[in-house]
PDB file of C-alpha atoms in Angstrom:
ATOM      1  CA  MET A   7     -22.334  48.638  -2.944  1.00 55.00           C
ATOM      2  CA  PRO A   8     -19.177  48.874  -0.700  1.00 58.00           C
ATOM      3  CA  PRO A   9     -17.321  45.160  -0.727  1.00 61.00           C
ATOM      4  CA  LEU A  10     -18.226  43.007   2.218  1.00 58.00           C
ATOM      5  CA  SER A  11     -15.480  42.862   5.315  1.00 59.00           C
ATOM      6  CA  PHE A  12     -13.610  39.946   6.349  1.00 50.00           C
ATOM      7  CA  ALA A  13     -16.369  39.182   9.221  1.00 55.00           C
ATOM      8  CA  HIS A  14     -19.076  38.814   6.457  1.00 56.00           C
ATOM      9  CA  ARG A  15     -16.838  36.849   4.212  1.00 54.00           C
ATOM     10  CA  LEU A  16     -15.703  34.250   6.862  1.00 45.00           C
ATOM     11  CA  PRO A  17     -18.731  31.972   6.979  1.00 52.00           C
ATOM     12  CA  THR A  18     -18.524  31.177   3.251  1.00 50.00           C
ATOM     13  CA  LEU A  19     -15.007  30.803   3.523  1.00 42.00           C
ATOM     14  CA  LEU A  20     -15.538  28.363   6.426  1.00 40.00           C
ATOM     15  CA  LEU A  21     -17.951  26.278   4.342  1.00 41.00           C
ATOM     16  CA  GLY A  22     -15.743  26.247   1.558  1.00 44.00           C
ATOM     17  CA  VAL A  23     -12.761  24.673   3.776  1.00 39.00           C
ATOM     18  CA  LEU A  24     -15.305  22.149   5.356  1.00 38.00           C
ATOM     19  CA  LEU A  25     -16.344  20.506   1.865  1.00 38.00           C
ATOM     20  CA  LEU A  26     -12.977  20.652   0.560  1.00 40.00           C
ATOM     21  CA  THR A  27     -11.697  18.512   3.629  1.00 38.00           C
ATOM     22  CA  ALA A  28     -14.740  16.296   3.737  1.00 39.00           C
ATOM     23  CA  GLY A  29     -14.378  15.280  -0.057  1.00 37.00           C
ATOM     24  CA  SER A  30     -10.957  14.603   0.314  1.00 38.00           C
ATOM     25  CA  ALA A  31     -11.100  12.245   3.512  1.00 40.00           C
ATOM     26  CA  ALA A  32     -13.830  10.517   2.166  1.00 40.00           C
ATOM     27  CA  ALA A  33     -11.870   9.915  -1.083  1.00 41.00           C
ATOM     28  CA  ALA A  34      -8.823   8.696   0.885  1.00 51.00           C
ATOM     29  CA  SER A  35     -10.320   5.952   3.122  1.00 90.00           C
ATOM     30  CA  LEU A  36      -7.749   3.163   2.658  1.00 94.00           C
ATOM     31  CA  GLU A  37      -6.861   0.141   5.164  1.00 96.00           C
ATOM     32  CA  ALA A  38      -4.404  -2.822   4.666  1.00 97.00           C
ATOM     33  CA  THR A  39      -5.029  -5.849   6.410  1.00 97.00           C
ATOM     34  CA  ASP A  40      -3.768  -9.433   7.085  1.00 97.00           C
ATOM     35  CA  ALA A  41      -0.039  -8.154   6.447  1.00 98.00           C
ATOM     36  CA  ARG A  42       2.638 -11.021   6.376  1.00 97.00           C
ATOM     37  CA  LEU A  43       6.225 -11.513   5.218  1.00 97.00           C
ATOM     38  CA  ARG A  44       7.299 -14.560   4.402  1.00 96.00           C
ATOM     39  CA  LEU A  45      10.932 -14.634   5.436  1.00 93.00           C
ATOM     40  CA  LEU A  46      13.314 -17.199   3.553  1.00 91.00           C
ATOM     41  CA  PRO A  47      16.825 -18.251   4.701  1.00 89.00           C
ATOM     42  CA  GLY A  48      19.780 -15.705   4.330  1.00 86.00           C
ATOM     43  CA  ASP A  49      20.036 -13.435   1.933  1.00 86.00           C
ATOM     44  CA  LEU A  50      16.695 -14.772  -0.307  1.00 92.00           C
ATOM     45  CA  PRO A  51      14.183 -12.147  -1.129  1.00 93.00           C
ATOM     46  CA  GLY A  52      10.944 -12.383   1.095  1.00 95.00           C
ATOM     47  CA  ALA A  53       7.484 -11.978  -0.242  1.00 96.00           C
ATOM     48  CA  GLY A  54       4.745  -9.716   1.385  1.00 97.00           C
ATOM     49  CA  TYR A  55       1.080 -10.436   1.479  1.00 97.00           C
ATOM     50  CA  PHE A  56      -1.611  -8.231   2.457  1.00 98.00           C
ATOM     51  CA  THR A  57      -5.188  -7.389   1.676  1.00 98.00           C
ATOM     52  CA  LEU A  58      -5.775  -3.433   0.730  1.00 97.00           C
ATOM     53  CA  ASN A  59      -9.294  -2.036   1.162  1.00 97.00           C
ATOM     54  CA  ASN A  60     -10.370   0.952  -0.557  1.00 96.00           C
ATOM     55  CA  THR A  61     -13.480   2.056   1.086  1.00 96.00           C
ATOM     56  CA  GLY A  62     -13.301   5.550  -0.516  1.00 94.00           C
ATOM     57  CA  ASP A  63     -15.381   6.958  -3.631  1.00 93.00           C
ATOM     58  CA  THR A  64     -12.293   7.187  -6.064  1.00 93.00           C
ATOM     59  CA  PRO A  65      -9.491   4.722  -7.172  1.00 95.00           C
ATOM     60  CA  VAL A  66      -6.069   4.449  -5.473  1.00 96.00           C
ATOM     61  CA  THR A  67      -3.025   3.542  -7.166  1.00 97.00           C
ATOM     62  CA  LEU A  68      -0.150   1.832  -5.188  1.00 97.00           C
ATOM     63  CA  THR A  69       3.163   2.703  -6.784  1.00 97.00           C
ATOM     64  CA  GLY A  70       5.640   1.282  -4.523  1.00 97.00           C
ATOM     65  CA  ALA A  71       6.563   0.414  -0.775  1.00 98.00           C
ATOM     66  CA  ALA A  72       9.652   0.843   1.258  1.00 98.00           C
ATOM     67  CA  SER A  73      10.916  -0.717   4.988  1.00 97.00           C
ATOM     68  CA  GLU A  74      14.134  -0.058   6.892  1.00 96.00           C
ATOM     69  CA  ALA A  75      14.685  -3.556   7.353  1.00 96.00           C
ATOM     70  CA  PHE A  76      15.161  -4.058   3.310  1.00 96.00           C
ATOM     71  CA  ASP A  77      17.377  -1.779   1.063  1.00 96.00           C
ATOM     72  CA  LYS A  78      14.598  -2.733  -1.720  1.00 96.00           C
ATOM     73  CA  VAL A  79      10.803  -3.442  -2.104  1.00 98.00           C
ATOM     74  CA  MET A  80       9.362  -4.064  -4.924  1.00 97.00           C
ATOM     75  CA  LEU A  81       5.832  -4.489  -6.582  1.00 97.00           C
ATOM     76  CA  HIS A  82       5.453  -8.196  -8.242  1.00 96.00           C
ATOM     77  CA  GLN A  83       3.042 -10.216 -10.098  1.00 96.00           C
ATOM     78  CA  SER A  84       3.415 -13.838 -10.465  1.00 92.00           C
ATOM     79  CA  ILE A  85       1.765 -15.234 -13.838  1.00 87.00           C
ATOM     80  CA  GLU A  86       1.560 -18.678 -15.375  1.00 82.00           C
ATOM     81  CA  GLU A  87       2.127 -18.815 -19.181  1.00 82.00           C
ATOM     82  CA  ASP A  88       2.110 -22.292 -20.975  1.00 83.00           C
ATOM     83  CA  GLY A  89       2.669 -24.191 -17.798  1.00 82.00           C
ATOM     84  CA  MET A  90       5.779 -22.428 -16.744  1.00 84.00           C
ATOM     85  CA  ALA A  91       5.388 -19.922 -13.398  1.00 81.00           C
ATOM     86  CA  ASN A  92       6.861 -16.364 -14.287  1.00 88.00           C
ATOM     87  CA  MET A  93       7.470 -13.443 -11.753  1.00 89.00           C
ATOM     88  CA  HIS A  94       8.099  -9.906 -13.500  1.00 92.00           C
ATOM     89  CA  ALA A  95       7.923  -5.902 -11.747  1.00 94.00           C
ATOM     90  CA  VAL A  96       4.612  -3.894 -11.846  1.00 95.00           C
ATOM     91  CA  ASP A  97       4.972  -0.174 -11.856  1.00 96.00           C
ATOM     92  CA  ALA A  98       1.367   0.163 -10.123  1.00 97.00           C
ATOM     93  CA  VAL A  99      -1.876  -1.720  -8.766  1.00 97.00           C
ATOM     94  CA  GLU A 100      -4.908   0.364  -9.214  1.00 96.00           C
ATOM     95  CA  VAL A 101      -7.548  -0.250  -6.372  1.00 96.00           C
ATOM     96  CA  ALA A 102     -11.230   0.664  -7.730  1.00 96.00           C
ATOM     97  CA  PRO A 103     -13.358   2.367  -5.276  1.00 96.00           C
ATOM     98  CA  GLU A 104     -15.274   0.370  -2.731  1.00 96.00           C
ATOM     99  CA  SER A 105     -13.292  -2.652  -3.508  1.00 96.00           C
ATOM    100  CA  THR A 106     -10.416  -4.883  -2.254  1.00 97.00           C
ATOM    101  CA  PHE A 107      -7.497  -5.744  -3.640  1.00 97.00           C
ATOM    102  CA  THR A 108      -5.456  -9.023  -2.195  1.00 97.00           C
ATOM    103  CA  PHE A 109      -1.547  -9.416  -2.646  1.00 97.00           C
ATOM    104  CA  ALA A 110      -1.287 -13.425  -2.575  1.00 95.00           C
ATOM    105  CA  PRO A 111       1.026 -16.390  -3.449  1.00 93.00           C
ATOM    106  CA  LYS A 112       0.764 -16.931  -6.894  1.00 91.00           C
ATOM    107  CA  GLY A 113      -0.608 -13.372  -7.859  1.00 95.00           C
ATOM    108  CA  HIS A 114       0.654  -9.681  -6.918  1.00 97.00           C
ATOM    109  CA  HIS A 115       2.908  -9.592  -3.950  1.00 97.00           C
ATOM    110  CA  LEU A 116       5.607  -7.364  -2.261  1.00 98.00           C
ATOM    111  CA  MET A 117       9.308  -8.405  -2.743  1.00 97.00           C
ATOM    112  CA  PHE A 118      11.465  -7.956  -0.060  1.00 97.00           C
ATOM    113  CA  MET A 119      15.014  -7.683  -0.967  1.00 96.00           C
ATOM    114  CA  GLN A 120      18.456  -7.203   0.280  1.00 95.00           C
ATOM    115  CA  ARG A 121      17.809  -7.676   3.927  1.00 95.00           C
ATOM    116  CA  SER A 122      19.475  -4.789   5.993  1.00 94.00           C
ATOM    117  CA  ALA A 123      17.859  -6.189   9.881  1.00 89.00           C
ATOM    118  CA  ASP A 124      18.146  -9.210  11.526  1.00 91.00           C
ATOM    119  CA  LEU A 125      14.976 -10.659  11.277  1.00 94.00           C
ATOM    120  CA  SER A 126      12.877 -13.902  12.918  1.00 93.00           C
ATOM    121  CA  VAL A 127       9.463 -15.637  12.424  1.00 95.00           C
ATOM    122  CA  GLY A 128       7.397 -13.903  15.120  1.00 96.00           C
ATOM    123  CA  ASP A 129       8.748 -10.215  14.614  1.00 96.00           C
ATOM    124  CA  SER A 130       6.954  -7.354  12.974  1.00 97.00           C
ATOM    125  CA  VAL A 131       8.320  -5.276  10.071  1.00 97.00           C
ATOM    126  CA  THR A 132       7.109  -1.615   9.367  1.00 97.00           C
ATOM    127  CA  VAL A 133       6.376  -1.447   5.457  1.00 98.00           C
ATOM    128  CA  GLU A 134       5.234   2.222   4.161  1.00 98.00           C
ATOM    129  CA  LEU A 135       2.980   1.384   1.083  1.00 98.00           C
ATOM    130  CA  GLU A 136       3.509   4.676  -1.479  1.00 97.00           C
ATOM    131  CA  PHE A 137       0.615   5.614  -3.669  1.00 96.00           C
ATOM    132  CA  GLN A 138      -0.047   8.359  -6.563  1.00 94.00           C
ATOM    133  CA  GLN A 139      -2.979   9.887  -5.068  1.00 84.00           C
ATOM    134  CA  ARG A 140      -2.281  10.152  -0.958  1.00 91.00           C
ATOM    135  CA  ASP A 141       0.127  10.017   1.721  1.00 94.00           C
ATOM    136  CA  PRO A 142       1.867   6.995   2.199  1.00 96.00           C
ATOM    137  CA  LEU A 143       0.084   4.250   4.591  1.00 97.00           C
ATOM    138  CA  LYS A 144       2.133   2.693   7.113  1.00 97.00           C
ATOM    139  CA  VAL A 145       1.614  -1.299   7.816  1.00 98.00           C
ATOM    140  CA  THR A 146       2.781  -3.472  10.178  1.00 98.00           C
ATOM    141  CA  PHE A 147       3.677  -6.699   8.806  1.00 98.00           C
ATOM    142  CA  ASP A 148       4.124  -9.801  10.527  1.00 97.00           C
ATOM    143  CA  VAL A 149       7.459 -12.111   9.865  1.00 97.00           C
ATOM    144  CA  VAL A 150       5.955 -15.670   9.186  1.00 96.00           C
ATOM    145  CA  SER A 151       7.548 -18.711   7.817  1.00 93.00           C
ATOM    146  CA  PRO A 152       8.297 -19.563   4.310  1.00 89.00           C
ATOM    147  CA  ALA A 153       5.773 -22.692   4.683  1.00 85.00           C
ATOM    148  CA  GLU A 154       2.952 -20.037   5.542  1.00 78.00           C
ATOM    149  CA  ARG A 155       0.748 -18.960   3.102  1.00 66.00           C
TER     150      ARG A 155
END
């Protein structure tokens, strides 16, 4: 039997590409909402809060963040142990498929350190959320007062 020509194999190749593309698009459905950065005065670190919605069918792991307005952005978690509040850096946060993870005061949050841009309440800051399984997600954080939760 003679080998099939490229023209005969093209429909099968296109179907394979469509199936692969459709699967990765469904697996990567991610949205950040209610993003805000509590700005403290002077050189004090700021705290970032937001909600991460994973509407895909696979887990997504947040591994870090970056912003041109700060030299350093880190994932942190506040926990209470023996009546004392402690904060420590975390390496990653996994968001399960079809679920929401909220970064909030007294829990997981971003620490914005070493401000490299002049910021005031009412400004916006672009932050790139970095993930293990997907490309970064650009999110606009509203700069808010430290009194705002």
